[in-house]
Amino acid sequence: MKRSFFALLSFLILHAGFAQGIQFESAENSWSTILDKAQSENKLIFVVAYSLSCHNCEDMQKKIYPAEQAGATYNGKYINVQLDMDKAEANDFAIKYGIMAYPSYLFIDGKGELLHRAMGTMTMEQFVAMGVNSTDTAHQFFPLKNRFFQGDRSPELLKRLTLMAKDLTDYDLLGSVYEAYFSTQENWLSKENMEILLMGLKSPEQSTFSFLLKHKKDFSEAFSEAKIFNLIDEVVMNSMSLYSYNYDQRDFDLTLAKAYGIKYLPEDLFDQYWLLFTINHNMMKKNTPELLVNATRYFDQYPCFSGHLYNNVALAFYEETKDTVYLEKAVSWVLKAIALKDMFQYNDTAAALYFKLGNKEQAKTYALKAIEKANETGQDASETKALLKKIENL
């Protein structure tokens, strides 16, 4: 790799206030020099791949890398490098090492072989643990993956690889090691196995999904009813959507979606999720008459712990109908969303609905709450402020 390329491996200049932080290699060093240094010192190279547009990268840059604890873990143990992935010259590096998300952390040996990787924002505890463990082949993703494909089915390897595959969004590998892990386990209801089971759940076709349905009460008691219901919602709806989406027509094939549900869901669960799938399709196609009837029946008949669903349907009612009966129903749903999580979007929807119903007092209350929540989270509340002016002019 050319010397000019390694100018992209920008170093962190350590000022007096952060003298103990991670010491990154100088931009004057070429990649071949870094590889030679790693071989001569018998160390791994630790690469931070980042983007200037990445908020999490900036957060790590400010809070983690300059800290004394990070420096104590990484300095001397690794050859530390930062790589700006916004530069065109970094494309070859990204392709070679499969970098698709930022920040990405790569552990590479002196021969250029990738041994371990991780990604995303981390706490100091997680970042330090990564630095402590990543020289150990028992904690390196690629050696563990190779052992799996060579036939190693030891429970500890399968568990560790399942967790890593989930973190790295390697879903093909996750499906294989996840099923293999549970084939080694007798007690699927231990707290640890319940956590792993939920983590790897992706489809109603999995044996673990049937197990979850059978032991829904146990899982709800161990975690929460809301978490379990929402996870089942997510798994079923994602699977039906993926199976039935027609990319040429940019629409869902309802016949395929229904066939999938009938095949893989119990009868009582099929009725619920076919109705929910239909509601989502009604909203997408703006089929207001069917949406009004189907959404009302769904929320009257089935439990819901998703503020997102309550809010989306309530907002659709606000946009698509003037019928006060349905608007009052929408208000009751968005208030349930707020009870689940008091956030800007839900309060904004409540304000809009109350405004449409002519309830000035409640509309103003929720508009002010929405603006307050937006200010707390740095969200744009300009439309809510415009709504507030209309409310005050009622």
mmCIF file of C-alpha atoms in Angstrom:
data_model
loop_
_atom_site.group_PDB
_atom_site.id
_atom_site.type_symbol
_atom_site.label_atom_id
_atom_site.label_comp_id
_atom_site.label_asym_id
_atom_site.label_seq_id
_atom_site.Cartn_x
_atom_site.Cartn_y
_atom_site.Cartn_z
ATOM 1 C CA MET A 1 0.000 0.000 0.000
ATOM 2 C CA LYS A 2 1.354 3.392 -0.940
ATOM 3 C CA ARG A 3 2.805 5.779 1.584
ATOM 4 C CA SER A 4 0.215 8.400 0.552
ATOM 5 C CA PHE A 5 -2.569 6.025 1.584
ATOM 6 C CA PHE A 6 -1.282 5.787 5.082
ATOM 7 C CA ALA A 7 -1.562 9.517 5.404
ATOM 8 C CA LEU A 8 -5.192 8.612 5.957
ATOM 9 C CA LEU A 9 -4.287 6.742 9.125
ATOM 10 C CA SER A 10 -4.521 9.952 11.091
ATOM 11 C CA PHE A 11 -3.019 10.055 14.523
ATOM 12 C CA LEU A 12 -4.473 11.425 17.698
ATOM 13 C CA ILE A 13 -2.327 14.312 18.922
ATOM 14 C CA LEU A 14 -2.124 13.953 22.645
ATOM 15 C CA HIS A 15 -2.142 17.233 24.511
ATOM 16 C CA ALA A 16 -1.099 17.697 28.102
ATOM 17 C CA GLY A 17 -4.613 17.177 29.442
ATOM 18 C CA PHE A 18 -4.891 13.774 27.706
ATOM 19 C CA ALA A 19 -1.316 12.537 27.930
ATOM 20 C CA GLN A 20 -2.416 9.130 29.192
ATOM 21 C CA GLY A 21 -4.863 8.374 26.374
ATOM 22 C CA ILE A 22 -4.337 6.026 23.458
ATOM 23 C CA GLN A 23 -1.239 6.890 21.460
ATOM 24 C CA PHE A 24 -2.060 6.408 17.786
ATOM 25 C CA GLU A 25 0.611 5.954 15.132
ATOM 26 C CA SER A 26 1.893 8.954 13.215
ATOM 27 C CA ALA A 27 0.477 9.627 9.760
ATOM 28 C CA GLU A 28 4.085 9.539 8.523
ATOM 29 C CA ASN A 29 4.167 5.760 8.892
ATOM 30 C CA SER A 30 3.086 3.680 5.885
ATOM 31 C CA TRP A 31 0.919 0.594 6.217
ATOM 32 C CA SER A 32 3.872 -1.617 5.357
ATOM 33 C CA THR A 33 5.846 0.071 8.141
ATOM 34 C CA ILE A 34 3.019 -0.635 10.562
ATOM 35 C CA LEU A 35 2.919 -4.283 9.520
ATOM 36 C CA ASP A 36 6.696 -4.590 9.936
ATOM 37 C CA LYS A 37 6.495 -2.947 13.347
ATOM 38 C CA ALA A 38 3.745 -5.337 14.439
ATOM 39 C CA GLN A 39 5.841 -8.321 13.367
ATOM 40 C CA SER A 40 9.064 -7.100 14.946
ATOM 41 C CA GLU A 41 7.337 -6.256 18.249
ATOM 42 C CA ASN A 42 5.073 -9.319 18.118
ATOM 43 C CA LYS A 43 1.951 -7.191 18.592
ATOM 44 C CA LEU A 44 -1.438 -6.918 16.978
ATOM 45 C CA ILE A 45 -2.496 -3.774 15.152
ATOM 46 C CA PHE A 46 -5.592 -2.093 16.589
ATOM 47 C CA VAL A 47 -7.386 -0.082 13.889
ATOM 48 C CA VAL A 48 -10.163 2.403 14.584
ATOM 49 C CA ALA A 49 -12.106 2.930 11.334
ATOM 50 C CA TYR A 50 -14.239 6.068 11.591
ATOM 51 C CA SER A 51 -16.207 8.629 9.606
ATOM 52 C CA LEU A 52 -16.350 12.350 10.301
ATOM 53 C CA SER A 53 -20.134 12.218 9.818
ATOM 54 C CA CYS A 54 -20.546 9.485 12.453
ATOM 55 C CA HIS A 55 -21.916 10.752 15.773
ATOM 56 C CA ASN A 56 -20.837 7.624 17.656
ATOM 57 C CA CYS A 57 -17.319 7.990 16.263
ATOM 58 C CA GLU A 58 -17.151 11.554 17.555
ATOM 59 C CA ASP A 59 -18.473 10.449 20.922
ATOM 60 C CA MET A 60 -15.801 7.760 21.254
ATOM 61 C CA GLN A 61 -13.131 10.219 20.093
ATOM 62 C CA LYS A 62 -14.048 12.705 22.787
ATOM 63 C CA LYS A 63 -14.853 10.442 25.722
ATOM 64 C CA ILE A 64 -13.029 7.123 25.378
ATOM 65 C CA TYR A 65 -9.769 7.269 23.414
ATOM 66 C CA PRO A 66 -8.219 10.173 25.402
ATOM 67 C CA ALA A 67 -8.949 8.556 28.777
ATOM 68 C CA GLU A 68 -6.160 7.244 30.989
ATOM 69 C CA GLN A 69 -7.894 3.870 31.378
ATOM 70 C CA ALA A 70 -8.020 3.383 27.598
ATOM 71 C CA GLY A 71 -4.364 4.336 27.222
ATOM 72 C CA ALA A 72 -3.319 1.968 29.994
ATOM 73 C CA THR A 73 -5.070 -0.886 28.179
ATOM 74 C CA TYR A 74 -4.017 -0.271 24.572
ATOM 75 C CA ASN A 75 -0.633 1.511 24.710
ATOM 76 C CA GLY A 76 2.241 -0.942 24.656
ATOM 77 C CA LYS A 77 -0.082 -3.864 23.927
ATOM 78 C CA TYR A 78 -1.109 -2.878 20.400
ATOM 79 C CA ILE A 79 0.089 -0.818 17.471
ATOM 80 C CA ASN A 80 -2.769 1.714 17.507
ATOM 81 C CA VAL A 81 -4.017 3.280 14.268
ATOM 82 C CA GLN A 82 -6.896 5.553 13.243
ATOM 83 C CA LEU A 83 -8.319 5.416 9.714
ATOM 84 C CA ASP A 84 -10.588 8.066 8.168
ATOM 85 C CA MET A 85 -12.997 6.097 5.986
ATOM 86 C CA ASP A 86 -14.357 9.218 4.259
ATOM 87 C CA LYS A 87 -11.221 9.367 2.106
ATOM 88 C CA ALA A 88 -11.481 7.747 -1.331
ATOM 89 C CA GLU A 89 -8.109 6.064 -0.857
ATOM 90 C CA ALA A 90 -9.548 4.074 2.044
ATOM 91 C CA ASN A 91 -11.864 2.103 -0.262
ATOM 92 C CA ASP A 92 -9.388 -0.729 -0.805
ATOM 93 C CA PHE A 93 -8.895 -1.110 2.937
ATOM 94 C CA ALA A 94 -12.672 -1.132 3.503
ATOM 95 C CA ILE A 95 -13.211 -3.782 0.836
ATOM 96 C CA LYS A 96 -10.356 -5.985 2.026
ATOM 97 C CA TYR A 97 -11.512 -6.000 5.637
ATOM 98 C CA GLY A 98 -15.272 -5.752 5.080
ATOM 99 C CA ILE A 99 -15.827 -2.449 6.882
ATOM 100 C CA MET A 100 -19.488 -1.481 6.569
ATOM 101 C CA ALA A 101 -20.276 0.383 9.803
ATOM 102 C CA TYR A 102 -18.608 2.986 11.975
ATOM 103 C CA PRO A 103 -16.864 3.017 14.268
ATOM 104 C CA SER A 104 -15.343 -0.365 13.467
ATOM 105 C CA TYR A 105 -12.501 -1.839 15.497
ATOM 106 C CA LEU A 106 -10.126 -4.272 13.805
ATOM 107 C CA PHE A 107 -7.379 -6.395 15.314
ATOM 108 C CA ILE A 108 -4.888 -7.374 12.604
ATOM 109 C CA ASP A 109 -1.636 -9.313 12.905
ATOM 110 C CA GLY A 110 1.699 -8.393 11.319
ATOM 111 C CA LYS A 111 0.882 -10.434 8.225
ATOM 112 C CA GLY A 112 -2.268 -8.391 7.616
ATOM 113 C CA GLU A 113 -4.643 -11.145 8.748
ATOM 114 C CA LEU A 114 -7.822 -9.971 10.468
ATOM 115 C CA LEU A 115 -8.244 -11.869 13.744
ATOM 116 C CA HIS A 116 -11.014 -10.009 15.502
ATOM 117 C CA ARG A 117 -13.452 -7.181 14.957
ATOM 118 C CA ALA A 118 -16.130 -5.245 16.790
ATOM 119 C CA MET A 119 -18.159 -2.132 16.074
ATOM 120 C CA GLY A 120 -20.329 0.564 17.548
ATOM 121 C CA THR A 121 -20.199 2.865 20.518
ATOM 122 C CA MET A 122 -18.975 1.344 23.780
ATOM 123 C CA THR A 123 -18.792 2.151 27.440
ATOM 124 C CA MET A 124 -15.329 2.421 28.946
ATOM 125 C CA GLU A 125 -15.831 -0.954 30.601
ATOM 126 C CA GLN A 126 -16.684 -2.592 27.260
ATOM 127 C CA PHE A 127 -13.820 -0.867 25.438
ATOM 128 C CA VAL A 128 -11.274 -1.909 28.050
ATOM 129 C CA ALA A 129 -12.600 -5.484 28.082
ATOM 130 C CA MET A 130 -12.171 -5.611 24.302
ATOM 131 C CA GLY A 131 -8.560 -4.455 24.640
ATOM 132 C CA VAL A 132 -7.820 -6.954 27.402
ATOM 133 C CA ASN A 133 -9.351 -9.943 25.609
ATOM 134 C CA SER A 134 -8.510 -9.424 21.954
ATOM 135 C CA THR A 135 -4.995 -10.891 22.102
ATOM 136 C CA ASP A 136 -6.511 -14.188 23.285
ATOM 137 C CA THR A 137 -7.586 -16.551 20.486
ATOM 138 C CA ALA A 138 -10.428 -17.717 22.739
ATOM 139 C CA HIS A 139 -11.939 -14.233 22.291
ATOM 140 C CA GLN A 140 -11.034 -13.624 18.634
ATOM 141 C CA PHE A 141 -13.962 -13.839 16.232
ATOM 142 C CA PHE A 142 -12.238 -15.282 13.161
ATOM 143 C CA PRO A 143 -10.290 -18.076 14.883
ATOM 144 C CA LEU A 144 -13.498 -19.065 16.704
ATOM 145 C CA LYS A 145 -15.406 -18.991 13.417
ATOM 146 C CA ASN A 146 -12.772 -21.209 11.809
ATOM 147 C CA ARG A 147 -13.027 -23.686 14.676
ATOM 148 C CA PHE A 148 -16.803 -23.853 14.154
ATOM 149 C CA PHE A 149 -16.464 -24.592 10.442
ATOM 150 C CA GLN A 150 -13.823 -27.208 11.244
ATOM 151 C CA GLY A 151 -16.435 -29.050 13.333
ATOM 152 C CA ASP A 152 -15.957 -27.753 16.875
ATOM 153 C CA ARG A 153 -19.364 -27.842 18.594
ATOM 154 C CA SER A 154 -18.313 -27.246 22.186
ATOM 155 C CA PRO A 155 -21.060 -25.330 24.033
ATOM 156 C CA GLU A 156 -18.715 -22.559 25.214
ATOM 157 C CA LEU A 157 -17.482 -21.864 21.687
ATOM 158 C CA LEU A 158 -21.028 -21.890 20.313
ATOM 159 C CA LYS A 159 -22.239 -19.500 23.006
ATOM 160 C CA ARG A 160 -19.373 -17.064 22.516
ATOM 161 C CA LEU A 161 -19.665 -17.181 18.732
ATOM 162 C CA THR A 162 -23.426 -16.632 18.923
ATOM 163 C CA LEU A 163 -22.918 -13.460 20.948
ATOM 164 C CA MET A 164 -20.198 -12.204 18.591
ATOM 165 C CA ALA A 165 -22.195 -12.951 15.441
ATOM 166 C CA LYS A 166 -25.140 -11.017 16.872
ATOM 167 C CA ASP A 167 -22.960 -8.008 17.745
ATOM 168 C CA LEU A 168 -21.373 -8.032 14.279
ATOM 169 C CA THR A 169 -24.726 -8.563 12.500
ATOM 170 C CA ASP A 170 -23.339 -11.687 10.814
ATOM 171 C CA TYR A 171 -26.810 -13.188 10.515
ATOM 172 C CA ASP A 172 -25.871 -16.134 8.315
ATOM 173 C CA LEU A 173 -23.388 -17.335 10.897
ATOM 174 C CA LEU A 174 -25.733 -16.439 13.749
ATOM 175 C CA GLY A 175 -28.451 -18.738 12.444
ATOM 176 C CA SER A 176 -26.052 -21.683 12.279
ATOM 177 C CA VAL A 177 -24.288 -21.284 15.628
ATOM 178 C CA TYR A 178 -27.488 -20.306 17.439
ATOM 179 C CA GLU A 179 -29.280 -23.512 16.443
ATOM 180 C CA ALA A 180 -26.146 -25.556 17.129
ATOM 181 C CA TYR A 181 -25.812 -24.035 20.594
ATOM 182 C CA PHE A 182 -29.349 -24.900 21.646
ATOM 183 C CA SER A 183 -28.919 -28.455 20.380
ATOM 184 C CA THR A 184 -26.289 -28.829 23.138
ATOM 185 C CA GLN A 185 -28.534 -27.435 25.894
ATOM 186 C CA GLU A 186 -30.963 -29.393 28.052
ATOM 187 C CA ASN A 187 -32.354 -26.471 30.056
ATOM 188 C CA TRP A 188 -33.542 -23.722 27.737
ATOM 189 C CA LEU A 189 -35.164 -21.909 30.655
ATOM 190 C CA SER A 190 -31.983 -20.956 32.499
ATOM 191 C CA LYS A 191 -31.705 -17.171 32.652
ATOM 192 C CA GLU A 192 -28.600 -17.162 30.453
ATOM 193 C CA ASN A 193 -30.166 -19.415 27.825
ATOM 194 C CA MET A 194 -33.369 -17.394 27.829
ATOM 195 C CA GLU A 195 -31.319 -14.265 27.086
ATOM 196 C CA ILE A 196 -29.450 -15.998 24.245
ATOM 197 C CA LEU A 197 -32.695 -17.429 22.868
ATOM 198 C CA LEU A 198 -34.287 -13.986 22.638
ATOM 199 C CA MET A 199 -31.140 -12.468 21.163
ATOM 200 C CA GLY A 200 -31.002 -14.868 18.207
ATOM 201 C CA LEU A 201 -34.715 -15.040 17.452
ATOM 202 C CA LYS A 202 -35.347 -14.072 13.825
ATOM 203 C CA SER A 203 -38.129 -16.220 12.383
ATOM 204 C CA PRO A 204 -41.268 -18.218 13.299
ATOM 205 C CA GLU A 205 -39.567 -21.100 11.492
ATOM 206 C CA GLN A 206 -37.058 -21.523 14.336
ATOM 207 C CA SER A 207 -37.639 -24.163 17.000
ATOM 208 C CA THR A 208 -36.769 -21.506 19.563
ATOM 209 C CA PHE A 209 -39.772 -19.441 18.423
ATOM 210 C CA SER A 210 -42.154 -22.313 19.142
ATOM 211 C CA PHE A 211 -40.463 -22.769 22.501
ATOM 212 C CA LEU A 212 -40.941 -19.078 23.306
ATOM 213 C CA LEU A 213 -44.646 -19.259 22.505
ATOM 214 C CA LYS A 214 -45.035 -22.322 24.703
ATOM 215 C CA HIS A 215 -43.204 -20.653 27.598
ATOM 216 C CA LYS A 216 -44.324 -17.065 27.048
ATOM 217 C CA LYS A 217 -45.325 -16.717 30.698
ATOM 218 C CA ASP A 218 -41.866 -17.796 31.924
ATOM 219 C CA PHE A 219 -40.137 -15.337 29.596
ATOM 220 C CA SER A 220 -42.514 -12.518 30.510
ATOM 221 C CA GLU A 221 -41.799 -13.054 34.201
ATOM 222 C CA ALA A 222 -38.044 -13.176 33.610
ATOM 223 C CA PHE A 223 -37.890 -10.050 31.427
ATOM 224 C CA SER A 224 -41.182 -8.211 30.946
ATOM 225 C CA GLU A 225 -44.452 -8.842 29.201
ATOM 226 C CA ALA A 226 -43.883 -5.804 26.985
ATOM 227 C CA LYS A 227 -40.444 -6.986 25.839
ATOM 228 C CA ILE A 228 -41.699 -10.460 24.927
ATOM 229 C CA PHE A 229 -44.825 -9.276 23.121
ATOM 230 C CA ASN A 230 -42.897 -6.658 21.149
ATOM 231 C CA LEU A 231 -40.222 -9.167 20.164
ATOM 232 C CA ILE A 232 -42.825 -11.626 18.898
ATOM 233 C CA ASP A 233 -44.468 -8.774 16.960
ATOM 234 C CA GLU A 234 -41.132 -7.849 15.398
ATOM 235 C CA VAL A 235 -40.160 -11.399 14.445
ATOM 236 C CA VAL A 236 -43.511 -12.261 12.886
ATOM 237 C CA MET A 237 -44.018 -8.997 11.003
ATOM 238 C CA ASN A 238 -40.452 -8.907 9.657
ATOM 239 C CA SER A 239 -40.695 -12.506 8.466
ATOM 240 C CA MET A 240 -44.065 -12.063 6.761
ATOM 241 C CA SER A 241 -42.810 -8.856 5.127
ATOM 242 C CA LEU A 242 -39.556 -10.353 3.842
ATOM 243 C CA TYR A 243 -41.331 -13.417 2.479
ATOM 244 C CA SER A 244 -44.055 -11.488 0.662
ATOM 245 C CA TYR A 245 -42.393 -8.335 -0.668
ATOM 246 C CA ASN A 246 -42.351 -8.030 -4.464
ATOM 247 C CA TYR A 247 -39.406 -5.824 -5.437
ATOM 248 C CA ASP A 248 -40.594 -5.392 -9.028
ATOM 249 C CA GLN A 249 -44.002 -4.105 -7.939
ATOM 250 C CA ARG A 250 -42.666 -2.440 -4.781
ATOM 251 C CA ASP A 251 -45.551 -3.880 -2.843
ATOM 252 C CA PHE A 252 -46.410 -6.820 -0.624
ATOM 253 C CA ASP A 253 -48.080 -9.901 -2.064
ATOM 254 C CA LEU A 254 -50.897 -10.435 0.424
ATOM 255 C CA THR A 255 -51.476 -13.986 -0.793
ATOM 256 C CA LEU A 256 -47.871 -14.920 -0.003
ATOM 257 C CA ALA A 257 -47.966 -13.147 3.365
ATOM 258 C CA LYS A 258 -51.131 -14.996 4.337
ATOM 259 C CA ALA A 259 -49.752 -18.350 3.185
ATOM 260 C CA TYR A 260 -46.606 -17.800 5.252
ATOM 261 C CA GLY A 261 -48.637 -16.961 8.353
ATOM 262 C CA ILE A 262 -50.881 -19.993 7.983
ATOM 263 C CA LYS A 263 -47.862 -22.277 7.575
ATOM 264 C CA TYR A 264 -45.744 -21.089 10.482
ATOM 265 C CA LEU A 265 -48.094 -19.568 13.086
ATOM 266 C CA PRO A 266 -50.584 -21.191 15.453
ATOM 267 C CA GLU A 267 -54.170 -20.457 14.445
ATOM 268 C CA ASP A 268 -54.878 -17.922 17.198
ATOM 269 C CA LEU A 269 -51.613 -16.107 16.521
ATOM 270 C CA PHE A 270 -52.226 -16.115 12.784
ATOM 271 C CA ASP A 271 -55.521 -14.251 13.185
ATOM 272 C CA GLN A 272 -53.784 -11.553 15.228
ATOM 273 C CA TYR A 273 -50.812 -11.052 12.932
ATOM 274 C CA TRP A 274 -52.725 -11.292 9.703
ATOM 275 C CA LEU A 275 -54.872 -8.425 10.984
ATOM 276 C CA LEU A 276 -51.771 -6.465 12.023
ATOM 277 C CA PHE A 277 -50.126 -7.088 8.659
ATOM 278 C CA THR A 278 -53.305 -5.899 6.932
ATOM 279 C CA ILE A 279 -53.336 -2.718 9.042
ATOM 280 C CA ASN A 280 -49.783 -1.884 7.990
ATOM 281 C CA HIS A 281 -50.714 -2.498 4.374
ATOM 282 C CA ASN A 282 -53.811 -0.311 4.763
ATOM 283 C CA MET A 283 -51.615 2.536 6.027
ATOM 284 C CA MET A 284 -49.086 2.074 3.237
ATOM 285 C CA LYS A 285 -51.802 2.110 0.545
ATOM 286 C CA LYS A 286 -53.869 4.789 2.345
ATOM 287 C CA ASN A 287 -56.900 2.515 2.348
ATOM 288 C CA THR A 288 -58.749 4.576 4.954
ATOM 289 C CA PRO A 289 -62.099 2.708 5.134
ATOM 290 C CA GLU A 290 -60.415 -0.623 5.847
ATOM 291 C CA LEU A 291 -57.838 0.943 8.152
ATOM 292 C CA LEU A 292 -60.490 2.502 10.384
ATOM 293 C CA VAL A 293 -62.289 -0.813 10.830
ATOM 294 C CA ASN A 294 -59.216 -3.067 11.085
ATOM 295 C CA ALA A 295 -57.255 -0.889 13.518
ATOM 296 C CA THR A 296 -60.264 -0.460 15.788
ATOM 297 C CA ARG A 297 -60.843 -4.214 15.854
ATOM 298 C CA TYR A 298 -57.161 -4.928 16.465
ATOM 299 C CA PHE A 299 -56.757 -2.638 19.477
ATOM 300 C CA ASP A 300 -60.102 -3.759 20.914
ATOM 301 C CA GLN A 301 -59.212 -7.420 20.599
ATOM 302 C CA TYR A 302 -55.458 -7.817 21.142
ATOM 303 C CA PRO A 303 -52.874 -6.592 23.677
ATOM 304 C CA CYS A 304 -50.371 -4.020 22.452
ATOM 305 C CA PHE A 305 -47.165 -2.833 24.115
ATOM 306 C CA SER A 306 -45.808 -0.864 21.173
ATOM 307 C CA GLY A 307 -45.960 2.905 21.496
ATOM 308 C CA HIS A 308 -44.708 3.092 17.930
ATOM 309 C CA LEU A 309 -47.714 1.144 16.631
ATOM 310 C CA TYR A 310 -50.210 3.121 18.707
ATOM 311 C CA ASN A 311 -48.721 6.388 17.478
ATOM 312 C CA ASN A 312 -48.487 5.402 13.800
ATOM 313 C CA VAL A 313 -52.113 4.322 13.662
ATOM 314 C CA ALA A 314 -53.278 7.387 15.620
ATOM 315 C CA LEU A 315 -51.353 9.641 13.246
ATOM 316 C CA ALA A 316 -52.891 7.880 10.240
ATOM 317 C CA PHE A 317 -56.357 8.475 11.710
ATOM 318 C CA TYR A 318 -55.484 12.157 12.204
ATOM 319 C CA GLU A 319 -54.423 12.462 8.572
ATOM 320 C CA GLU A 320 -57.161 10.371 6.966
ATOM 321 C CA THR A 321 -60.464 10.982 8.788
ATOM 322 C CA LYS A 322 -62.643 13.741 10.218
ATOM 323 C CA ASP A 323 -64.970 11.324 12.016
ATOM 324 C CA THR A 324 -64.871 12.344 15.682
ATOM 325 C CA VAL A 325 -65.603 8.798 16.847
ATOM 326 C CA TYR A 326 -62.443 7.527 15.200
ATOM 327 C CA LEU A 327 -60.437 10.595 16.240
ATOM 328 C CA GLU A 328 -61.392 9.973 19.877
ATOM 329 C CA LYS A 329 -60.195 6.389 19.511
ATOM 330 C CA ALA A 330 -56.938 7.690 18.070
ATOM 331 C CA VAL A 331 -56.511 9.969 21.095
ATOM 332 C CA SER A 332 -56.949 7.019 23.459
ATOM 333 C CA TRP A 333 -54.268 5.069 21.557
ATOM 334 C CA VAL A 334 -51.686 7.846 21.476
ATOM 335 C CA LEU A 335 -52.211 8.416 25.214
ATOM 336 C CA LYS A 336 -51.356 4.738 25.694
ATOM 337 C CA ALA A 337 -48.219 5.338 23.636
ATOM 338 C CA ILE A 338 -47.269 8.238 25.921
ATOM 339 C CA ALA A 339 -47.871 6.048 28.970
ATOM 340 C CA LEU A 340 -45.407 3.541 27.521
ATOM 341 C CA LYS A 341 -42.815 6.210 26.680
ATOM 342 C CA ASP A 342 -43.235 9.943 27.136
ATOM 343 C CA MET A 343 -41.534 11.299 24.012
ATOM 344 C CA PHE A 344 -41.725 14.150 21.521
ATOM 345 C CA GLN A 345 -43.428 12.363 18.615
ATOM 346 C CA TYR A 346 -46.238 10.913 20.709
ATOM 347 C CA ASN A 347 -47.028 14.214 22.417
ATOM 348 C CA ASP A 348 -46.963 15.925 19.038
ATOM 349 C CA THR A 349 -49.553 13.469 17.680
ATOM 350 C CA ALA A 350 -51.743 13.993 20.754
ATOM 351 C CA ALA A 351 -51.597 17.767 20.276
ATOM 352 C CA ALA A 352 -52.582 17.443 16.618
ATOM 353 C CA LEU A 353 -55.513 15.144 17.402
ATOM 354 C CA TYR A 354 -56.851 17.347 20.173
ATOM 355 C CA PHE A 355 -56.524 20.346 17.850
ATOM 356 C CA LYS A 356 -58.534 18.573 15.167
ATOM 357 C CA LEU A 357 -61.179 17.745 17.772
ATOM 358 C CA GLY A 358 -61.348 21.409 18.810
ATOM 359 C CA ASN A 359 -60.056 20.781 22.352
ATOM 360 C CA LYS A 360 -57.844 23.846 22.746
ATOM 361 C CA GLU A 361 -56.785 23.209 26.337
ATOM 362 C CA GLN A 362 -55.556 19.662 25.782
ATOM 363 C CA ALA A 363 -54.048 20.521 22.409
ATOM 364 C CA LYS A 364 -51.989 23.296 23.993
ATOM 365 C CA THR A 365 -50.930 21.075 26.907
ATOM 366 C CA TYR A 366 -49.563 18.365 24.630
ATOM 367 C CA ALA A 367 -48.007 20.807 22.170
ATOM 368 C CA LEU A 368 -46.043 22.396 25.008
ATOM 369 C CA LYS A 369 -45.011 18.945 26.255
ATOM 370 C CA ALA A 370 -43.896 17.976 22.753
ATOM 371 C CA ILE A 371 -41.768 21.112 22.424
ATOM 372 C CA GLU A 372 -40.244 20.477 25.844
ATOM 373 C CA LYS A 373 -39.347 16.910 24.887
ATOM 374 C CA ALA A 374 -37.901 18.097 21.572
ATOM 375 C CA ASN A 375 -35.700 20.617 23.364
ATOM 376 C CA GLU A 376 -34.427 17.890 25.700
ATOM 377 C CA THR A 377 -33.431 15.615 22.812
ATOM 378 C CA GLY A 378 -32.382 18.220 20.230
ATOM 379 C CA GLN A 379 -35.208 17.424 17.809
ATOM 380 C CA ASP A 380 -36.837 19.850 15.393
ATOM 381 C CA ALA A 381 -40.131 21.120 16.855
ATOM 382 C CA SER A 382 -40.793 23.844 14.266
ATOM 383 C CA GLU A 383 -44.003 22.190 13.036
ATOM 384 C CA THR A 384 -45.245 21.781 16.608
ATOM 385 C CA LYS A 385 -44.534 25.448 17.311
ATOM 386 C CA ALA A 386 -46.517 26.370 14.211
ATOM 387 C CA LEU A 387 -49.344 24.154 15.478
ATOM 388 C CA LEU A 388 -49.172 25.871 18.866
ATOM 389 C CA LYS A 389 -49.782 29.253 17.201
ATOM 390 C CA LYS A 390 -52.866 27.834 15.484
ATOM 391 C CA ILE A 391 -54.074 26.409 18.796
ATOM 392 C CA GLU A 392 -53.682 29.771 20.518
ATOM 393 C CA ASN A 393 -55.729 31.384 17.754
ATOM 394 C CA LEU A 394 -58.677 29.029 18.293
#
